[in-house]
DNA sequence: TCTGGGGTCCTAGGACCC
DNA sequence: TCTGGGGTCCTAGGACCC
């Protein structure tokens, strides 16, 4: 018996929640976000509206668009409902985000297509949301199948039809191939997955680097069979803030760092996690980026040492900031202490010792 | 009003240790 | 004095995903 893997993904999650909760929005172009589009309903996408686009531009492209503010409690609640439904179909559910997951339903005793159809029906009925599902033997194929299924559809890649599905696709449709990798492949004259597969692993790793080359070769030749795995614990906590263009006073930057450190550490404290490495992320007026990091001698979730470390990093980066102008400041704490198997697991928050000071 | 906010993983060089 | 591998940790940057 071959593996049966589902990739289930709620369509335009935030926008669909908004349309579910306000009947007046149904059938209309809706975007969620204040000044940047976080999600666009399919009605809005028909006008070329895309995620990441400034809302002002979305309004230009679609005069009737309705812009709604994000509503986090509704997303958390909806996500919980959807995942409870997923869990009924498999013990092996790997979340990809709030609104998508892989399910290994090999042992479910019914054809993948039937399970997927039932999953879609229940999510529509109990969560009131449109779910697209891809069914295949591997995660990568299931993921790309769900993309083909959208919106509100079901797409099955049969075992004997895998290469026929995969090889004609443009390389940029591969999961894990973004603009940079696609650009390198295009520069070599490779436009389809089949052409990339024909190149061979040695040439692909020479072109893309070891990991990326191996990965692209494995999926292009349909040899990527990583199992569905329950989620590992998180590896970092971060927060960031975009800043208006123009000079920023150091008091302003200081206040931003203090705020970011508090946001990050309060989440860490809630999850009972502590970290040792502080990363300051900067973005400049020309959209170049830089990061500065340092590692403390102890793991902490206390805002004060993290804010202090980030201020030192910022000071070290001042010449860069003065030269290029800063438009974003971010703070990430990583190198988390203890096991990361479960967020619920209570972990000791290591105290700063005399020797560390 | 071109470009938000939250993550993951990989690479490459240098320091340091055995 | 010169030389070797192998391993880990740290820093900075890049690519990608939702």
XYZ file of C-alpha atoms (C1' of nucleotides) in Angstrom:
393
model
C 0.000 0.000 0.000
C 1.405 3.384 -0.958
C 1.381 6.401 1.368
C -1.608 8.730 1.151
C -0.833 12.294 2.115
C -3.228 15.218 2.191
C -2.309 18.867 2.139
C -5.259 20.850 3.460
C -5.253 24.624 3.240
C -7.998 27.147 4.029
C -8.390 29.551 1.114
C -7.512 33.199 1.799
C -7.821 32.432 5.505
C -8.169 35.915 7.067
C -10.413 37.148 4.268
C -12.579 34.036 4.428
C -13.030 34.453 8.184
C -14.107 38.058 7.580
C -16.619 36.961 4.935
C -17.936 34.199 7.163
C -18.481 36.584 10.083
C -20.076 39.387 8.065
C -22.642 38.332 5.494
C -22.394 41.734 3.818
C -18.837 40.873 2.718
C -19.711 37.609 0.967
C -19.211 37.655 -2.763
C -17.402 40.983 -2.530
C -13.712 41.815 -2.973
C -12.296 41.934 0.561
C -8.810 42.573 1.831
C -7.569 42.248 5.390
C -4.866 44.622 6.563
C -4.454 48.234 7.514
C -1.923 49.618 5.081
C -0.542 46.438 3.578
C -2.638 43.556 2.268
C -2.309 40.551 4.581
C -4.952 38.506 2.769
C -7.170 39.095 -0.248
C -10.411 37.259 -1.051
C -10.603 35.566 -4.430
C -13.005 38.281 -5.581
C -10.223 40.822 -4.874
C -7.555 38.633 -6.475
C -9.553 38.745 -9.699
C -8.518 42.409 -9.857
C -4.863 41.562 -9.428
C -4.768 42.349 -5.720
C -2.045 40.346 -3.956
C -0.664 39.893 -0.456
C 2.051 42.367 0.524
C 0.618 45.050 -1.730
C -0.072 48.467 -0.143
C -3.806 48.819 0.477
C -3.754 52.138 -1.393
C -2.687 50.344 -4.536
C -5.290 47.637 -4.000
C -7.953 50.373 -3.870
C -6.674 51.797 -7.139
C -6.944 48.426 -8.829
C -10.334 47.645 -7.399
C -12.521 50.598 -6.482
C -15.142 48.458 -4.709
C -12.693 46.642 -2.439
C -13.633 46.449 1.237
C -10.696 46.817 3.611
C -11.148 45.228 7.029
C -8.896 45.222 10.078
C -7.331 41.940 11.214
C -9.214 40.128 13.960
C -6.751 37.826 15.736
C -9.103 36.145 18.237
C -11.317 35.004 15.338
C -8.299 33.522 13.521
C -7.076 31.665 16.594
C -10.543 30.267 17.249
C -11.082 29.260 13.610
C -7.661 27.636 13.451
C -8.464 25.575 16.523
C -11.746 24.389 15.009
C -10.090 23.448 11.713
C -7.265 21.534 13.401
C -9.725 19.655 15.605
C -11.356 18.431 12.410
C -7.953 17.469 10.940
C -7.183 15.414 14.052
C -10.273 13.270 13.483
C -8.755 11.948 10.265
C -5.197 11.243 11.364
C -2.887 11.072 14.357
C -0.120 12.394 12.149
C -0.879 16.040 11.422
C 1.933 18.441 10.556
C 0.872 22.083 10.780
C 2.332 24.435 8.201
C 0.723 27.547 9.645
C -2.521 28.568 11.329
C -4.556 27.460 8.352
C -2.779 24.586 6.652
C -1.470 21.139 7.448
C -0.263 17.840 6.040
C -2.188 14.745 7.104
C -0.893 11.213 6.671
C -4.048 9.191 6.067
C -2.363 6.042 4.753
C -3.988 3.915 7.441
C -7.418 5.536 7.304
C -8.878 2.674 5.287
C -10.562 4.788 2.613
C -9.419 6.302 -0.669
C -7.621 9.633 -0.311
C -10.140 11.375 -2.537
C -13.034 10.340 -0.282
C -11.252 11.421 2.871
C -10.370 14.755 1.320
C -13.951 15.337 0.217
C -15.242 14.582 3.708
C -12.612 16.867 5.238
C -13.690 19.704 2.976
C -17.345 19.123 3.798
C -16.747 19.170 7.557
C -14.564 22.284 7.492
C -17.236 24.057 5.439
C -19.990 22.862 7.775
C -18.357 23.264 11.181
C -15.884 26.115 10.612
C -17.747 27.844 7.783
C -14.569 28.065 5.719
C -13.490 26.978 2.227
C -10.785 24.325 2.302
C -8.698 23.193 -0.639
C -7.069 19.786 -0.464
C -4.320 18.126 -2.463
C -3.897 14.348 -2.349
C -0.734 12.519 -3.353
C 1.898 10.011 -2.277
C 4.340 12.667 -1.079
C 4.192 15.933 0.807
C 5.632 18.012 -1.997
C 3.144 16.670 -4.523
C 0.233 17.073 -2.103
C 1.319 20.648 -1.432
C 1.498 21.502 -5.103
C -1.778 19.671 -5.725
C -3.611 21.794 -3.155
C -2.314 24.864 -4.954
C -3.788 23.473 -8.161
C -7.057 22.791 -6.329
C -7.625 26.384 -5.239
C -10.012 27.962 -4.738
C -12.288 25.650 -2.767
C -11.315 22.512 -4.648
C -9.836 19.046 -4.517
C -6.961 17.781 -6.652
C -5.667 14.228 -6.646
C -2.291 13.284 -8.119
C -2.543 9.524 -8.755
C 0.670 7.499 -8.216
C 0.893 6.682 -11.912
C 0.380 10.335 -12.865
C 3.088 11.968 -10.774
C 5.651 12.693 -13.460
C 2.928 13.831 -15.837
C 1.792 16.313 -13.181
C 5.253 17.439 -12.147
C 7.441 17.748 -15.222
C 5.417 20.249 -17.278
C 5.204 22.715 -14.351
C 7.345 25.860 -14.494
C 10.213 25.631 -11.980
C 8.895 28.552 -9.951
C 5.842 26.474 -9.051
C 8.016 24.108 -6.987
C 7.557 24.476 -3.273
C 10.811 25.963 -1.949
C 11.843 27.590 -5.217
C 11.511 31.358 -4.958
C 12.606 34.227 -7.174
C 16.354 33.798 -6.561
C 16.480 30.084 -7.311
C 14.080 30.392 -10.238
C 16.276 33.159 -11.639
C 19.367 30.926 -11.510
C 17.508 28.080 -13.194
C 16.130 30.389 -15.881
C 19.613 31.726 -16.528
C 20.633 28.157 -17.343
C 17.723 27.895 -19.765
C 15.690 25.675 -17.443
C 12.038 26.645 -17.375
C 10.180 23.447 -16.509
C 10.606 20.935 -13.723
C 11.290 18.250 -16.320
C 14.213 20.236 -17.719
C 15.627 20.715 -14.212
C 15.313 16.984 -13.558
C 17.291 16.241 -16.710
C 20.194 18.402 -15.560
C 21.310 15.997 -12.847
C 22.223 16.487 -9.221
C 25.875 17.446 -9.692
C 25.034 20.319 -12.021
C 22.155 21.463 -9.842
C 24.292 21.582 -6.697
C 26.997 23.461 -8.612
C 24.362 25.966 -9.693
C 22.319 26.324 -6.505
C 24.550 25.161 -3.655
C 24.560 21.840 -1.879
C 21.267 21.834 0.010
C 19.167 23.709 -2.531
C 20.600 21.706 -5.444
C 19.909 18.400 -3.759
C 16.442 19.513 -2.798
C 15.469 20.679 -6.280
C 16.911 17.512 -7.785
C 15.011 15.350 -5.311
C 11.653 16.949 -5.989
C 12.159 17.324 -9.743
C 12.963 13.622 -10.035
C 10.152 12.800 -7.597
C 12.457 11.324 -4.979
C 11.521 13.609 -2.121
C 9.672 11.442 0.378
C 10.044 13.081 3.755
C 7.416 11.778 6.160
C 4.658 13.850 7.677
C 5.866 14.782 11.166
C 4.175 16.259 14.153
C 5.377 19.794 14.707
C 8.705 20.358 16.389
C 8.866 23.131 18.911
C 9.696 26.611 17.798
C 13.286 27.781 17.448
C 12.952 31.524 17.964
C 10.766 34.408 19.068
C 10.817 37.696 17.210
C 9.094 41.009 16.657
C 9.713 43.823 14.267
C 8.428 47.256 13.405
C 8.493 49.185 10.176
C 9.465 52.840 10.598
C 8.518 55.878 8.617
C 11.139 57.052 6.209
C 13.313 59.940 7.320
C 15.771 60.433 10.137
C 14.944 58.749 13.417
C 16.179 60.117 16.697
C 18.113 57.773 18.915
C 15.464 58.195 21.616
C 12.884 56.958 19.142
C 14.990 53.937 18.229
C 15.596 53.266 21.889
C 11.890 53.297 22.620
C 11.260 50.967 19.687
C 13.827 48.492 20.999
C 12.387 48.589 24.508
C 8.945 47.914 23.091
C 10.163 45.053 20.880
C 12.066 43.478 23.780
C 8.926 43.608 25.903
C 6.727 42.107 23.222
C 9.159 39.273 22.578
C 9.926 38.456 26.192
C 6.305 38.535 27.305
C 5.534 35.863 24.704
C 8.590 33.883 25.800
C 7.502 34.086 29.425
C 4.023 32.878 28.548
C 5.569 29.862 26.801
C 8.150 29.445 29.562
C 11.091 29.615 27.181
C 14.421 31.389 27.464
C 17.021 32.224 24.859
C 20.691 33.204 24.647
C 21.194 34.818 21.246
C 19.836 38.263 20.458
C 19.591 39.275 16.804
C 18.963 42.869 15.773
C 17.542 43.127 12.273
C 17.696 46.331 10.290
C 16.275 47.369 6.985
C 17.336 50.565 5.268
C 15.756 53.134 2.943
C 17.128 51.339 -0.100
C 15.647 48.056 1.200
C 18.994 46.480 1.836
C 19.177 44.609 5.101
C 21.665 43.892 7.820
C 21.679 41.973 11.055
C 23.843 42.139 14.156
C 23.807 39.459 16.795
C 25.377 38.540 20.073
C 25.179 35.587 22.391
C 24.759 36.007 26.106
C 26.431 33.717 28.586
C 23.044 32.613 29.907
C 19.539 32.022 28.611
C 16.943 34.554 29.659
C 13.397 35.720 29.063
C 13.946 38.951 30.961
C 13.328 42.062 28.867
C 16.103 44.116 30.463
C 19.231 42.216 29.382
C 17.697 41.609 25.957
C 16.913 45.292 25.509
C 20.387 46.195 26.753
C 22.061 43.797 24.343
C 19.974 45.077 21.447
C 20.943 48.658 22.291
C 24.602 47.736 22.151
C 24.084 46.080 18.784
C 22.246 49.146 17.568
C 25.055 51.428 18.689
C 27.545 49.306 16.794
C 25.391 49.647 13.679
C 24.897 53.424 13.960
C 27.285 54.293 11.109
C 25.271 52.058 8.780
C 21.993 53.587 9.976
C 23.244 57.141 9.514
C 24.520 56.310 6.094
C 21.511 54.468 4.674
C 18.533 55.569 6.784
C 16.562 53.033 8.767
C 13.058 51.778 7.813
C 12.679 48.705 9.976
C 13.980 47.438 13.252
C 13.475 43.861 14.422
C 14.495 41.795 17.389
C 14.758 38.006 17.450
C 15.736 35.812 20.375
C 16.972 32.362 19.439
C 19.273 29.634 20.691
C 16.409 28.675 22.986
C 17.263 26.727 26.091
C 16.060 23.255 26.843
C 14.038 20.764 24.828
C 11.796 22.240 22.176
C 9.519 19.249 21.731
C 6.595 20.923 23.323
C 5.689 24.504 23.990
C 3.664 23.346 26.961
C 6.675 21.790 28.587
C 7.675 23.899 31.544
C 11.320 24.789 31.214
C 13.566 26.375 33.746
C 14.303 29.992 33.028
C 17.977 30.150 33.752
C 19.001 32.980 35.960
C 21.836 35.295 35.239
C 24.672 34.316 37.537
C 27.324 36.463 39.176
C 29.889 35.182 36.698
C 27.768 36.312 33.759
C 27.593 39.923 34.867
C 2.556 55.924 0.116
C 5.774 50.330 -3.694
C 7.378 46.651 -0.212
C 4.004 44.089 6.956
C 5.101 40.718 10.421
C 6.137 36.172 11.919
C 8.936 32.298 11.155
C 12.554 28.276 9.172
C 16.788 26.613 7.209
C 21.386 26.997 4.789
C 26.131 28.875 3.868
C 30.564 30.465 4.848
C 34.283 32.148 7.467
C 36.680 32.535 11.833
C 37.746 31.181 16.633
C 38.845 27.634 19.462
C 39.615 22.920 21.076
C 41.457 18.196 20.773
C 58.692 24.474 13.567
C 55.231 22.873 10.673
C 51.490 20.138 9.813
C 46.930 17.264 9.762
C 41.890 16.609 10.389
C 37.408 16.861 13.042
C 34.122 19.097 15.858
C 31.472 22.997 17.952
C 30.126 27.635 18.497
C 29.456 32.279 16.845
C 28.386 35.932 13.423
C 26.442 37.775 9.141
C 23.942 37.224 5.188
C 20.546 35.027 2.038
C 16.526 32.422 0.475
C 12.056 30.989 1.214
C 7.370 30.316 3.323
C 2.679 31.866 5.083
